Tab-separated table of C-alpha atoms in Angstrom:
chain	number	residue	atom	x	y	z
A	1	UNK	CA	8.321	-58.225	-31.928
A	2	UNK	CA	6.844	-54.875	-32.916
A	3	UNK	CA	3.789	-53.127	-31.623
A	4	UNK	CA	1.884	-49.932	-32.223
A	5	UNK	CA	2.258	-47.215	-29.604
A	6	UNK	CA	0.094	-44.101	-29.428
A	7	UNK	CA	1.556	-41.616	-26.927
A	8	UNK	CA	-0.385	-38.684	-25.489
A	9	UNK	CA	0.531	-36.560	-28.542
A	10	UNK	CA	-1.581	-38.891	-30.693
A	11	UNK	CA	1.105	-39.867	-33.243
A	12	UNK	CA	1.469	-43.600	-33.850
A	13	UNK	CA	4.869	-45.213	-34.216
A	14	UNK	CA	6.401	-48.679	-34.160
A	15	UNK	CA	8.598	-49.782	-31.302
A	16	UNK	CA	10.465	-53.062	-31.050
A	17	UNK	CA	11.034	-55.329	-28.101
A	18	UNK	CA	14.413	-55.047	-26.352
A	19	UNK	CA	16.141	-56.750	-23.429
A	20	UNK	CA	15.029	-55.206	-20.143
A	21	UNK	CA	18.662	-54.600	-19.157
A	22	UNK	CA	19.254	-52.706	-22.437
A	23	UNK	CA	16.338	-50.389	-21.679
A	24	UNK	CA	17.523	-49.806	-18.092
A	25	UNK	CA	21.106	-49.140	-19.219
A	26	UNK	CA	19.918	-46.405	-21.590
A	27	UNK	CA	18.391	-44.423	-18.689
A	28	UNK	CA	20.885	-45.327	-15.917
A	29	UNK	CA	22.719	-41.978	-15.848
A	30	UNK	CA	19.429	-40.084	-15.939
A	31	UNK	CA	18.173	-41.927	-12.827
A	32	UNK	CA	14.600	-42.211	-14.071
A	33	UNK	CA	11.587	-44.370	-13.364
A	34	UNK	CA	10.584	-46.654	-16.247
A	35	UNK	CA	7.262	-48.173	-17.273
A	36	UNK	CA	8.018	-51.189	-19.467
A	37	UNK	CA	5.506	-53.414	-21.287
A	38	UNK	CA	6.721	-56.977	-20.732
A	39	UNK	CA	6.859	-59.100	-23.900
A	40	UNK	CA	8.669	-62.252	-22.708
A	41	UNK	CA	9.406	-63.751	-19.318
A	42	UNK	CA	11.547	-66.603	-18.060
A	43	UNK	CA	8.944	-69.287	-17.367
A	44	UNK	CA	10.856	-70.806	-14.436
A	45	UNK	CA	11.691	-67.620	-12.552
A	46	UNK	CA	8.981	-65.267	-13.955
A	47	UNK	CA	11.747	-62.729	-14.570
A	48	UNK	CA	10.904	-60.245	-17.354
A	49	UNK	CA	13.398	-60.687	-20.224
A	50	UNK	CA	12.235	-58.401	-23.032
A	51	UNK	CA	9.878	-55.474	-23.297
A	52	UNK	CA	9.012	-52.082	-24.753
A	53	UNK	CA	9.492	-48.767	-22.988
A	54	UNK	CA	6.118	-47.095	-22.520
A	55	UNK	CA	7.159	-44.115	-20.390
A	56	UNK	CA	10.099	-42.723	-18.413
A	57	UNK	CA	10.273	-39.899	-15.895
A	58	UNK	CA	12.257	-38.715	-12.886
A	59	UNK	CA	8.859	-38.622	-11.110
A	60	UNK	CA	7.695	-41.952	-9.656
A	61	UNK	CA	4.151	-40.588	-9.309
A	62	UNK	CA	3.977	-39.733	-13.022
A	63	UNK	CA	4.933	-43.302	-13.937
A	64	UNK	CA	2.326	-44.690	-11.510
A	65	UNK	CA	-0.348	-42.491	-13.142
A	66	UNK	CA	0.627	-43.685	-16.628
A	67	UNK	CA	0.639	-47.323	-15.507
A	68	UNK	CA	-3.032	-47.147	-14.538
A	69	UNK	CA	-4.114	-46.672	-18.159
A	70	UNK	CA	-1.909	-49.494	-19.530
A	71	UNK	CA	-3.901	-52.741	-19.666
A	72	UNK	CA	-1.179	-55.270	-20.538
A	73	UNK	CA	1.547	-56.922	-18.490
A	74	UNK	CA	3.987	-54.228	-17.406
A	75	UNK	CA	6.682	-53.487	-14.868
A	76	UNK	CA	7.861	-50.353	-13.108
A	77	UNK	CA	11.567	-50.114	-12.392
A	78	UNK	CA	14.156	-47.500	-11.530
A	79	UNK	CA	17.213	-47.038	-13.743
A	80	UNK	CA	20.122	-46.027	-11.547
A	81	UNK	CA	21.248	-46.592	-8.007
A	82	UNK	CA	18.149	-47.056	-5.832
A	83	UNK	CA	16.771	-43.884	-4.262
A	84	UNK	CA	17.339	-43.771	-0.508
A	85	UNK	CA	13.641	-43.214	0.283
A	86	UNK	CA	12.336	-46.506	-1.159
A	87	UNK	CA	12.501	-50.163	-0.165
A	88	UNK	CA	12.460	-53.101	-2.564
A	89	UNK	CA	10.322	-56.155	-1.766
A	90	UNK	CA	10.934	-59.454	-3.537
């Protein structure tokens, strides 16, 4: 699946859907927050399977700000060992 993405710079480019784990692995050593548009989910578990990276940043607040303007189904995740100052809720 391909989609059009227009970042803040205004240039349009095509980006293809990838496995969520592939996207997270790419940024693991950087320890960054990721905003990922979800393309497919496991229907039984509602686990996101594939998506497109919309934004990445070491700043959680920056990713939260960018997520407000995205209108589709998206997820925010951290690539790396979890920061000590956050708690995960499932």
